[in-house]
C-alpha cells in the first residue's frame, strides 16, 4: 500500500488530528456550557485558535454560531450568516420561534426549518440588522433553556465593517443578552490592547485566553507518529520540521505535509529543507512576489537586513543596506509590524512567516526585484 499523507493544514483540525490543548480545551468547553460569558481568545495567526474553538464546540454539545468577520462584506452580512448557522427548528418549536421572530424582524421567512431574513440588506442598515438578529438569537436561546454561543472570529475587522466605533456599537447591542455567550477572537497583535485598555469598549468585561505554541517536543513526536501511521515506518523528521517552521502550528503542519510527500519518494537527503524550499520558492512564490511588489524600497532593504541577522536600525545596517536614516528604518519597521509581515517576540523582530523569510533570503536584492516582473 502506498503512503497516504495524514497532514492537513487547509482547514481547522478535526478530532482525529487535534492535539495537545489539554489546558485550554477543558476550560473552553466549560465556558460553552455556561451562559452570559464574554471571552477574548487571541494569538498569532496560524497558531490553532479556530481548531481549538471548533473542537471545544463539538465537545460542549451546545449551539455554536460562528462567523469569520474577515470574510464578511458588512455587518448586515454578519447578521445573515449568524441566522444561517443557527440549527434547524424542531416542529414543536417552530411556532414559538416564529413568534419571537415577529418581535424582531419586519420581514422574514422560513427555509429548511430555519428563520431567515428577507428584504433589504443595505450597508447603512447593518448595525440595526445585526441588533435585530442578536436580539432574536438571545430570546431563542432562552426558549431552549440551553446556552448558545456566538463566536465572532477575526474581530479586529469589525471596524472595517462598521466604522471606528463599531466595537462600542457591538457592546451596546449585547450588554443585555443573558442567554448568549460571546467569543471574540483575533490574530492582530494590537487586538488585546484595543479590546481591554481603559478607554476600550470592553474594558474589564472580558475573560481572556491566549493560544500560544504547542510544546515543540510533543509536536515532534506527534508528527512522527502521524507520519508512521500514514505509511512511513521509519519517519523521524518531526523535530526538524518543528525547528524549521517556528512556533505556529499551521506552519508546522504545512511543512510536515510537504516533508511527508518528499520523504515518501525517498530521493532527498534532507526532506525538510527540500520541503521549505518547495513551499517558499514554488508553492507560495506568486504570493510572495506580489507581497514584495507592494513594499517600499526601504521596507525591502530592512527585510534583507533582518534575514542577515542585522539590527534593523543600527548605523552599520543603515549604511550597508542603503537606508537613509534611522527614522526611515523605524518607520518601515512599524509599517511591516502593522501589516503582520514582521512580529515582535522576546524583544526581537522576526518574520511572521518562515517561508517568506526563506524567500527573501534566497532571492536577495536584485534577483527579488527581477522576480516582480516575471510572468
mmCIF file of C-alpha atoms in Angstrom:
data_model
loop_
_atom_site.group_PDB
_atom_site.id
_atom_site.type_symbol
_atom_site.label_atom_id
_atom_site.label_comp_id
_atom_site.label_asym_id
_atom_site.label_seq_id
_atom_site.Cartn_x
_atom_site.Cartn_y
_atom_site.Cartn_z
ATOM 1 C CA UNK A 1 0.000 0.000 0.000
ATOM 2 C CA UNK A 2 1.385 3.412 -0.956
ATOM 3 C CA UNK A 3 1.780 6.063 1.762
ATOM 4 C CA UNK A 4 -1.230 8.324 2.408
ATOM 5 C CA UNK A 5 -0.422 11.827 3.648
ATOM 6 C CA UNK A 6 -2.016 12.316 7.108
ATOM 7 C CA UNK A 7 -1.325 16.050 7.445
ATOM 8 C CA UNK A 8 -3.897 18.767 6.691
ATOM 9 C CA UNK A 9 -3.330 22.498 7.170
ATOM 10 C CA UNK A 10 -6.012 23.754 4.781
ATOM 11 C CA UNK A 11 -8.844 23.643 7.336
ATOM 12 C CA UNK A 12 -9.191 23.507 11.140
ATOM 13 C CA UNK A 13 -8.096 20.228 12.694
ATOM 14 C CA UNK A 14 -10.778 17.628 13.275
ATOM 15 C CA UNK A 15 -10.875 15.484 16.421
ATOM 16 C CA UNK A 16 -8.534 12.931 14.855
ATOM 17 C CA UNK A 17 -5.736 15.406 14.122
ATOM 18 C CA UNK A 18 -6.239 17.848 17.004
ATOM 19 C CA UNK A 19 -3.535 17.577 19.659
ATOM 20 C CA UNK A 20 -2.271 18.884 22.998
ATOM 21 C CA UNK A 21 -4.513 21.709 24.108
ATOM 22 C CA UNK A 22 -5.103 19.951 27.408
ATOM 23 C CA UNK A 23 -5.185 23.126 29.485
ATOM 24 C CA UNK A 24 -7.233 25.322 27.154
ATOM 25 C CA UNK A 25 -9.744 22.826 25.785
ATOM 26 C CA UNK A 26 -11.484 21.852 29.080
ATOM 27 C CA UNK A 27 -11.718 25.498 30.152
ATOM 28 C CA UNK A 28 -13.321 26.479 26.857
ATOM 29 C CA UNK A 29 -15.728 23.530 26.902
ATOM 30 C CA UNK A 30 -16.823 24.511 30.407
ATOM 31 C CA UNK A 31 -17.424 28.098 29.312
ATOM 32 C CA UNK A 32 -19.546 26.994 26.339
ATOM 33 C CA UNK A 33 -21.796 25.072 28.733
ATOM 34 C CA UNK A 34 -22.474 28.191 30.794
ATOM 35 C CA UNK A 35 -24.326 31.306 29.692
ATOM 36 C CA UNK A 36 -23.749 35.046 29.619
ATOM 37 C CA UNK A 37 -19.952 34.709 29.301
ATOM 38 C CA UNK A 38 -17.690 37.075 27.333
ATOM 39 C CA UNK A 39 -14.314 35.757 26.196
ATOM 40 C CA UNK A 40 -11.432 37.165 24.150
ATOM 41 C CA UNK A 41 -9.265 34.481 22.509
ATOM 42 C CA UNK A 42 -6.081 35.817 20.975
ATOM 43 C CA UNK A 43 -2.836 34.579 19.490
ATOM 44 C CA UNK A 44 -0.726 34.719 16.369
ATOM 45 C CA UNK A 45 -2.110 33.726 13.006
ATOM 46 C CA UNK A 46 -1.896 30.009 12.244
ATOM 47 C CA UNK A 47 -1.478 29.159 15.928
ATOM 48 C CA UNK A 48 -4.600 26.983 16.010
ATOM 49 C CA UNK A 49 -7.266 29.249 17.528
ATOM 50 C CA UNK A 50 -10.017 28.149 15.156
ATOM 51 C CA UNK A 51 -9.170 24.464 15.621
ATOM 52 C CA UNK A 52 -9.337 24.909 19.392
ATOM 53 C CA UNK A 53 -12.671 26.716 19.247
ATOM 54 C CA UNK A 54 -14.337 24.288 16.870
ATOM 55 C CA UNK A 55 -13.140 21.220 18.745
ATOM 56 C CA UNK A 56 -14.372 22.720 22.004
ATOM 57 C CA UNK A 57 -17.748 23.466 20.418
ATOM 58 C CA UNK A 58 -18.041 19.849 19.306
ATOM 59 C CA UNK A 59 -17.236 18.552 22.790
ATOM 60 C CA UNK A 60 -19.550 21.022 24.540
ATOM 61 C CA UNK A 61 -22.601 19.815 22.630
ATOM 62 C CA UNK A 62 -24.272 23.230 22.635
ATOM 63 C CA UNK A 63 -25.461 25.523 19.852
ATOM 64 C CA UNK A 64 -22.465 27.338 18.403
ATOM 65 C CA UNK A 65 -22.867 30.157 15.865
ATOM 66 C CA UNK A 66 -19.610 31.091 14.127
ATOM 67 C CA UNK A 67 -18.816 33.903 11.685
ATOM 68 C CA UNK A 68 -15.397 34.895 10.337
ATOM 69 C CA UNK A 69 -15.547 38.695 10.107
ATOM 70 C CA UNK A 70 -12.555 38.804 7.767
ATOM 71 C CA UNK A 71 -14.713 37.224 5.041
ATOM 72 C CA UNK A 72 -17.869 39.285 5.664
ATOM 73 C CA UNK A 73 -18.932 42.168 3.444
ATOM 74 C CA UNK A 74 -20.856 44.190 6.039
ATOM 75 C CA UNK A 75 -22.485 43.998 9.467
ATOM 76 C CA UNK A 76 -25.706 43.016 7.710
ATOM 77 C CA UNK A 77 -23.813 40.135 6.105
ATOM 78 C CA UNK A 78 -22.598 39.082 9.555
ATOM 79 C CA UNK A 79 -26.215 39.085 10.770
ATOM 80 C CA UNK A 80 -27.377 36.994 7.821
ATOM 81 C CA UNK A 81 -24.620 34.430 8.351
ATOM 82 C CA UNK A 82 -25.433 34.094 12.062
ATOM 83 C CA UNK A 83 -29.011 33.146 11.240
ATOM 84 C CA UNK A 84 -27.837 30.740 8.554
ATOM 85 C CA UNK A 85 -25.659 28.879 11.067
ATOM 86 C CA UNK A 86 -28.490 28.520 13.593
ATOM 87 C CA UNK A 87 -29.864 24.977 13.968
ATOM 88 C CA UNK A 88 -32.981 23.833 12.178
ATOM 89 C CA UNK A 89 -36.066 24.264 14.304
ATOM 90 C CA UNK A 90 -37.875 21.210 15.574
ATOM 91 C CA UNK A 91 -41.531 21.101 14.597
ATOM 92 C CA UNK A 92 -42.719 21.656 18.118
ATOM 93 C CA UNK A 93 -40.536 24.760 18.484
ATOM 94 C CA UNK A 94 -41.064 26.414 15.127
ATOM 95 C CA UNK A 95 -44.269 28.266 16.018
ATOM 96 C CA UNK A 96 -42.692 29.703 19.157
ATOM 97 C CA UNK A 97 -39.548 30.675 17.241
ATOM 98 C CA UNK A 98 -41.690 32.463 14.656
ATOM 99 C CA UNK A 99 -43.451 34.397 17.413
ATOM 100 C CA UNK A 100 -40.058 35.621 18.616
ATOM 101 C CA UNK A 101 -39.009 36.473 15.055
ATOM 102 C CA UNK A 102 -42.096 38.670 14.604
ATOM 103 C CA UNK A 103 -40.945 40.787 17.548
ATOM 104 C CA UNK A 104 -37.528 41.460 15.971
ATOM 105 C CA UNK A 105 -37.902 41.398 12.164
ATOM 106 C CA UNK A 106 -40.074 43.335 9.753
ATOM 107 C CA UNK A 107 -39.514 40.802 7.007
ATOM 108 C CA UNK A 108 -38.513 37.178 7.423
ATOM 109 C CA UNK A 109 -39.238 33.732 6.066
ATOM 110 C CA UNK A 110 -38.763 30.094 6.984
ATOM 111 C CA UNK A 111 -36.433 27.994 4.850
ATOM 112 C CA UNK A 112 -35.499 24.403 5.652
ATOM 113 C CA UNK A 113 -36.840 24.824 9.161
ATOM 114 C CA UNK A 114 -34.821 27.999 9.835
ATOM 115 C CA UNK A 115 -35.821 31.625 10.261
ATOM 116 C CA UNK A 116 -34.093 33.654 7.553
ATOM 117 C CA UNK A 117 -34.056 37.361 6.824
ATOM 118 C CA UNK A 118 -35.585 38.716 3.659
ATOM 119 C CA UNK A 119 -35.722 42.184 2.184
ATOM 120 C CA UNK A 120 -33.168 44.983 2.288
ATOM 121 C CA UNK A 121 -29.547 44.363 3.324
ATOM 122 C CA UNK A 122 -28.074 47.796 2.650
ATOM 123 C CA UNK A 123 -24.789 48.648 4.362
ATOM 124 C CA UNK A 124 -26.356 51.654 6.109
ATOM 125 C CA UNK A 125 -28.771 49.368 7.962
ATOM 126 C CA UNK A 126 -26.156 46.822 9.004
ATOM 127 C CA UNK A 127 -25.971 47.835 12.651
ATOM 128 C CA UNK A 128 -29.746 47.722 13.061
ATOM 129 C CA UNK A 129 -29.965 44.367 11.279
ATOM 130 C CA UNK A 130 -27.262 42.872 13.497
ATOM 131 C CA UNK A 131 -29.020 44.172 16.610
ATOM 132 C CA UNK A 132 -32.281 42.550 15.498
ATOM 133 C CA UNK A 133 -30.636 39.222 14.732
ATOM 134 C CA UNK A 134 -28.677 39.039 18.001
ATOM 135 C CA UNK A 135 -31.785 40.018 19.937
ATOM 136 C CA UNK A 136 -33.703 37.215 18.250
ATOM 137 C CA UNK A 137 -30.921 34.700 18.933
ATOM 138 C CA UNK A 138 -30.792 35.665 22.626
ATOM 139 C CA UNK A 139 -34.530 35.125 23.030
ATOM 140 C CA UNK A 140 -34.369 31.916 21.010
ATOM 141 C CA UNK A 141 -31.638 30.572 23.322
ATOM 142 C CA UNK A 142 -33.805 31.429 26.332
ATOM 143 C CA UNK A 143 -36.634 29.403 24.778
ATOM 144 C CA UNK A 144 -34.281 26.418 24.512
ATOM 145 C CA UNK A 145 -33.189 26.891 28.126
ATOM 146 C CA UNK A 146 -29.692 25.994 26.910
ATOM 147 C CA UNK A 147 -26.664 28.263 26.452
ATOM 148 C CA UNK A 148 -25.929 29.317 22.878
ATOM 149 C CA UNK A 149 -22.604 30.839 21.856
ATOM 150 C CA UNK A 150 -21.884 33.460 19.208
ATOM 151 C CA UNK A 151 -18.275 33.454 18.008
ATOM 152 C CA UNK A 152 -17.039 36.451 16.012
ATOM 153 C CA UNK A 153 -13.675 35.418 14.577
ATOM 154 C CA UNK A 154 -11.051 37.952 13.443
ATOM 155 C CA UNK A 155 -12.898 40.566 15.461
ATOM 156 C CA UNK A 156 -10.350 43.263 14.631
ATOM 157 C CA UNK A 157 -12.122 43.541 11.252
ATOM 158 C CA UNK A 158 -15.318 44.816 12.869
ATOM 159 C CA UNK A 159 -14.103 48.406 12.445
ATOM 160 C CA UNK A 160 -13.646 47.839 8.730
ATOM 161 C CA UNK A 161 -17.228 46.614 8.525
ATOM 162 C CA UNK A 162 -18.885 49.110 10.854
ATOM 163 C CA UNK A 163 -16.630 52.109 11.387
ATOM 164 C CA UNK A 164 -14.245 53.239 14.123
ATOM 165 C CA UNK A 165 -16.755 52.818 16.931
ATOM 166 C CA UNK A 166 -18.212 49.531 15.773
ATOM 167 C CA UNK A 167 -16.895 47.747 18.876
ATOM 168 C CA UNK A 168 -18.834 50.198 21.063
ATOM 169 C CA UNK A 169 -21.936 49.513 18.991
ATOM 170 C CA UNK A 170 -21.488 45.768 19.484
ATOM 171 C CA UNK A 171 -21.083 46.280 23.226
ATOM 172 C CA UNK A 172 -24.309 48.265 23.344
ATOM 173 C CA UNK A 173 -26.156 45.561 21.428
ATOM 174 C CA UNK A 174 -25.030 42.609 23.546
ATOM 175 C CA UNK A 175 -24.819 44.068 27.048
ATOM 176 C CA UNK A 176 -28.351 42.954 27.936
ATOM 177 C CA UNK A 177 -28.063 39.445 26.491
ATOM 178 C CA UNK A 178 -28.113 36.964 29.362
ATOM 179 C CA UNK A 179 -28.639 33.722 27.445
ATOM 180 C CA UNK A 180 -25.752 34.020 24.965
ATOM 181 C CA UNK A 181 -22.041 33.557 25.345
ATOM 182 C CA UNK A 182 -19.898 35.766 23.125
ATOM 183 C CA UNK A 183 -16.425 34.771 21.991
ATOM 184 C CA UNK A 184 -14.274 37.342 20.212
ATOM 185 C CA UNK A 185 -11.123 36.067 18.557
ATOM 186 C CA UNK A 186 -8.341 37.695 16.608
ATOM 187 C CA UNK A 187 -4.771 37.464 15.384
ATOM 188 C CA UNK A 188 -3.872 41.147 15.101
ATOM 189 C CA UNK A 189 -1.168 41.849 17.689
ATOM 190 C CA UNK A 190 -2.939 45.075 18.658
ATOM 191 C CA UNK A 191 -6.257 43.424 19.460
ATOM 192 C CA UNK A 192 -5.688 42.798 23.173
ATOM 193 C CA UNK A 193 -4.853 46.431 23.854
ATOM 194 C CA UNK A 194 -7.678 47.628 21.646
ATOM 195 C CA UNK A 195 -10.207 45.426 23.464
ATOM 196 C CA UNK A 196 -9.019 45.799 27.063
ATOM 197 C CA UNK A 197 -7.335 49.179 27.620
ATOM 198 C CA UNK A 198 -9.140 51.626 29.965
ATOM 199 C CA UNK A 199 -10.692 53.540 27.074
ATOM 200 C CA UNK A 200 -11.827 50.350 25.289
ATOM 201 C CA UNK A 201 -15.440 49.344 24.803
ATOM 202 C CA UNK A 202 -14.975 46.036 26.640
ATOM 203 C CA UNK A 203 -12.667 47.241 29.426
ATOM 204 C CA UNK A 204 -12.875 44.788 32.363
ATOM 205 C CA UNK A 205 -15.709 42.890 30.674
ATOM 206 C CA UNK A 206 -13.807 40.026 29.041
ATOM 207 C CA UNK A 207 -12.214 36.836 30.196
ATOM 208 C CA UNK A 208 -9.045 36.241 28.184
ATOM 209 C CA UNK A 209 -7.435 33.149 26.709
ATOM 210 C CA UNK A 210 -4.146 33.196 24.813
ATOM 211 C CA UNK A 211 -3.451 30.428 22.315
ATOM 212 C CA UNK A 212 0.307 30.065 22.206
ATOM 213 C CA UNK A 213 2.733 27.493 20.809
ATOM 214 C CA UNK A 214 2.344 23.791 21.474
ATOM 215 C CA UNK A 215 5.312 22.162 23.212
ATOM 216 C CA UNK A 216 7.886 21.504 20.440
ATOM 217 C CA UNK A 217 8.851 18.064 21.743
ATOM 218 C CA UNK A 218 5.206 16.992 21.843
ATOM 219 C CA UNK A 219 4.628 18.231 18.303
ATOM 220 C CA UNK A 220 7.749 16.480 17.025
ATOM 221 C CA UNK A 221 6.561 13.162 18.477
ATOM 222 C CA UNK A 222 3.059 13.737 17.131
ATOM 223 C CA UNK A 223 4.379 14.407 13.605
ATOM 224 C CA UNK A 224 6.476 11.234 13.628
ATOM 225 C CA UNK A 225 3.550 9.138 14.886
ATOM 226 C CA UNK A 226 1.232 10.563 12.244
ATOM 227 C CA UNK A 227 3.822 10.022 9.510
ATOM 228 C CA UNK A 228 4.292 6.390 10.535
ATOM 229 C CA UNK A 229 0.534 5.904 10.592
ATOM 230 C CA UNK A 230 0.466 7.352 7.068
ATOM 231 C CA UNK A 231 2.850 4.707 5.800
ATOM 232 C CA UNK A 232 6.405 5.877 6.574
ATOM 233 C CA UNK A 233 7.518 3.377 9.253
ATOM 234 C CA UNK A 234 10.949 4.974 9.722
ATOM 235 C CA UNK A 235 9.745 8.596 9.889
ATOM 236 C CA UNK A 236 11.856 10.698 12.251
ATOM 237 C CA UNK A 237 11.685 14.196 10.785
ATOM 238 C CA UNK A 238 9.303 15.702 13.364
ATOM 239 C CA UNK A 239 11.924 17.609 15.361
ATOM 240 C CA UNK A 240 13.495 19.048 12.200
ATOM 241 C CA UNK A 241 10.080 20.167 10.925
ATOM 242 C CA UNK A 242 9.271 21.975 14.178
ATOM 243 C CA UNK A 243 12.687 23.660 14.260
ATOM 244 C CA UNK A 244 12.395 24.856 10.657
ATOM 245 C CA UNK A 245 8.766 26.003 10.803
ATOM 246 C CA UNK A 246 8.824 28.010 14.023
ATOM 247 C CA UNK A 247 6.090 28.192 16.678
ATOM 248 C CA UNK A 248 2.905 28.462 14.598
ATOM 249 C CA UNK A 249 1.003 25.189 14.397
ATOM 250 C CA UNK A 250 -0.317 25.934 10.912
ATOM 251 C CA UNK A 251 3.196 26.416 9.536
ATOM 252 C CA UNK A 252 4.395 23.247 11.251
ATOM 253 C CA UNK A 253 1.612 21.095 9.839
ATOM 254 C CA UNK A 254 2.021 22.629 6.375
ATOM 255 C CA UNK A 255 5.731 21.825 6.399
ATOM 256 C CA UNK A 256 5.062 18.324 7.738
ATOM 257 C CA UNK A 257 2.658 17.691 4.853
ATOM 258 C CA UNK A 258 5.194 18.576 2.155
ATOM 259 C CA UNK A 259 8.032 16.853 4.019
ATOM 260 C CA UNK A 260 5.952 13.657 4.120
ATOM 261 C CA UNK A 261 5.466 13.724 0.342
ATOM 262 C CA UNK A 262 9.179 14.273 -0.293
ATOM 263 C CA UNK A 263 10.201 11.602 2.211
ATOM 264 C CA UNK A 264 7.748 9.149 0.667
ATOM 265 C CA UNK A 265 9.647 9.389 -2.625
ATOM 266 C CA UNK A 266 12.875 8.504 -0.811
ATOM 267 C CA UNK A 267 15.108 10.632 -3.030
ATOM 268 C CA UNK A 268 16.063 13.593 -0.834
ATOM 269 C CA UNK A 269 18.919 13.584 1.678
ATOM 270 C CA UNK A 270 17.186 16.376 3.635
ATOM 271 C CA UNK A 271 13.424 16.231 3.020
ATOM 272 C CA UNK A 272 12.696 19.071 5.483
ATOM 273 C CA UNK A 273 14.989 21.558 3.712
ATOM 274 C CA UNK A 274 13.534 20.453 0.397
ATOM 275 C CA UNK A 275 10.025 20.996 1.737
ATOM 276 C CA UNK A 276 10.848 24.516 2.973
ATOM 277 C CA UNK A 277 12.123 25.413 -0.499
ATOM 278 C CA UNK A 278 9.160 23.779 -2.211
ATOM 279 C CA UNK A 279 6.716 25.858 -0.153
ATOM 280 C CA UNK A 280 8.648 29.137 -0.151
ATOM 281 C CA UNK A 281 10.098 29.185 -3.655
ATOM 282 C CA UNK A 282 7.472 27.306 -5.654
ATOM 283 C CA UNK A 283 4.084 26.919 -3.960
ATOM 284 C CA UNK A 284 3.941 30.403 -2.434
ATOM 285 C CA UNK A 285 6.235 32.183 -4.889
ATOM 286 C CA UNK A 286 3.462 34.104 -6.666
ATOM 287 C CA UNK A 287 2.035 35.282 -3.337
ATOM 288 C CA UNK A 288 5.453 36.406 -2.127
ATOM 289 C CA UNK A 289 6.274 38.176 -5.400
ATOM 290 C CA UNK A 290 3.050 40.172 -5.033
ATOM 291 C CA UNK A 291 3.838 40.934 -1.394
ATOM 292 C CA UNK A 292 7.343 42.126 -2.299
ATOM 293 C CA UNK A 293 5.974 44.351 -5.057
ATOM 294 C CA UNK A 294 3.791 46.186 -2.519
ATOM 295 C CA UNK A 295 6.749 47.072 -0.298
ATOM 296 C CA UNK A 296 8.743 50.290 -0.456
ATOM 297 C CA UNK A 297 12.471 50.227 -1.195
ATOM 298 C CA UNK A 298 13.197 50.931 2.467
ATOM 299 C CA UNK A 299 10.947 48.075 3.619
ATOM 300 C CA UNK A 300 12.634 45.645 1.225
ATOM 301 C CA UNK A 301 16.084 46.679 2.422
ATOM 302 C CA UNK A 302 15.038 46.273 6.027
ATOM 303 C CA UNK A 303 13.743 42.737 5.399
ATOM 304 C CA UNK A 304 17.035 41.780 3.772
ATOM 305 C CA UNK A 305 18.903 43.136 6.792
ATOM 306 C CA UNK A 306 16.737 41.170 9.209
ATOM 307 C CA UNK A 307 17.275 37.948 7.214
ATOM 308 C CA UNK A 308 21.013 38.583 7.502
ATOM 309 C CA UNK A 309 20.666 38.931 11.265
ATOM 310 C CA UNK A 310 21.455 42.649 11.353
ATOM 311 C CA UNK A 311 19.928 45.036 13.934
ATOM 312 C CA UNK A 312 17.377 46.881 11.789
ATOM 313 C CA UNK A 313 18.147 50.432 12.963
ATOM 314 C CA UNK A 314 21.891 50.168 13.695
ATOM 315 C CA UNK A 315 24.180 52.646 11.909
ATOM 316 C CA UNK A 316 26.144 49.874 10.170
ATOM 317 C CA UNK A 317 22.899 48.333 8.903
ATOM 318 C CA UNK A 318 21.711 51.656 7.506
ATOM 319 C CA UNK A 319 24.970 52.152 5.576
ATOM 320 C CA UNK A 320 25.244 48.612 4.234
ATOM 321 C CA UNK A 321 21.636 48.373 3.085
ATOM 322 C CA UNK A 322 21.259 51.917 1.775
ATOM 323 C CA UNK A 323 18.621 53.053 4.270
ATOM 324 C CA UNK A 324 18.714 56.842 4.580
ATOM 325 C CA UNK A 325 18.139 57.373 8.294
ATOM 326 C CA UNK A 326 17.263 55.543 11.485
ATOM 327 C CA UNK A 327 13.816 57.165 11.401
ATOM 328 C CA UNK A 328 13.270 55.786 7.879
ATOM 329 C CA UNK A 329 14.168 52.316 9.131
ATOM 330 C CA UNK A 330 11.912 52.690 12.169
ATOM 331 C CA UNK A 331 9.011 53.847 10.013
ATOM 332 C CA UNK A 332 9.484 50.892 7.670
ATOM 333 C CA UNK A 333 9.673 48.555 10.646
ATOM 334 C CA UNK A 334 6.450 49.834 12.198
ATOM 335 C CA UNK A 335 4.648 49.583 8.883
ATOM 336 C CA UNK A 336 5.631 45.943 8.432
ATOM 337 C CA UNK A 337 4.642 45.152 12.009
ATOM 338 C CA UNK A 338 1.255 46.683 11.266
ATOM 339 C CA UNK A 339 0.936 44.512 8.138
ATOM 340 C CA UNK A 340 1.993 41.486 10.234
ATOM 341 C CA UNK A 341 4.848 40.731 7.860
ATOM 342 C CA UNK A 342 7.056 41.095 10.934
ATOM 343 C CA UNK A 343 6.256 40.405 14.584
ATOM 344 C CA UNK A 344 7.830 41.365 17.899
ATOM 345 C CA UNK A 345 8.723 38.404 20.066
ATOM 346 C CA UNK A 346 11.005 38.225 23.097
ATOM 347 C CA UNK A 347 12.280 41.762 22.441
ATOM 348 C CA UNK A 348 13.311 40.832 18.899
ATOM 349 C CA UNK A 349 11.808 41.449 15.468
ATOM 350 C CA UNK A 350 11.117 38.333 13.413
ATOM 351 C CA UNK A 351 9.371 37.315 10.220
ATOM 352 C CA UNK A 352 5.802 36.182 10.788
ATOM 353 C CA UNK A 353 6.202 33.523 8.069
ATOM 354 C CA UNK A 354 9.275 31.269 7.967
ATOM 355 C CA UNK A 355 8.537 30.688 4.299
ATOM 356 C CA UNK A 356 8.601 34.376 3.382
ATOM 357 C CA UNK A 357 11.846 34.676 5.324
ATOM 358 C CA UNK A 358 13.311 31.896 3.184
ATOM 359 C CA UNK A 359 12.007 33.575 0.013
ATOM 360 C CA UNK A 360 13.619 36.907 0.902
ATOM 361 C CA UNK A 361 16.865 35.227 1.869
ATOM 362 C CA UNK A 362 17.014 33.145 -1.311
ATOM 363 C CA UNK A 363 16.173 35.907 -3.753
ATOM 364 C CA UNK A 364 18.165 38.765 -2.219
ATOM 365 C CA UNK A 365 18.168 42.257 -3.682
ATOM 366 C CA UNK A 366 18.399 42.300 -7.467
ATOM 367 C CA UNK A 367 17.012 38.807 -8.048
ATOM 368 C CA UNK A 368 13.980 39.595 -5.882
ATOM 369 C CA UNK A 369 13.410 42.772 -7.869
ATOM 370 C CA UNK A 370 13.587 40.789 -11.111
ATOM 371 C CA UNK A 371 11.002 38.319 -9.852
ATOM 372 C CA UNK A 372 8.434 41.097 -9.687
ATOM 373 C CA UNK A 373 8.395 41.349 -13.488
ATOM 374 C CA UNK A 374 8.329 37.599 -14.183
ATOM 375 C CA UNK A 375 5.095 36.370 -15.739
#
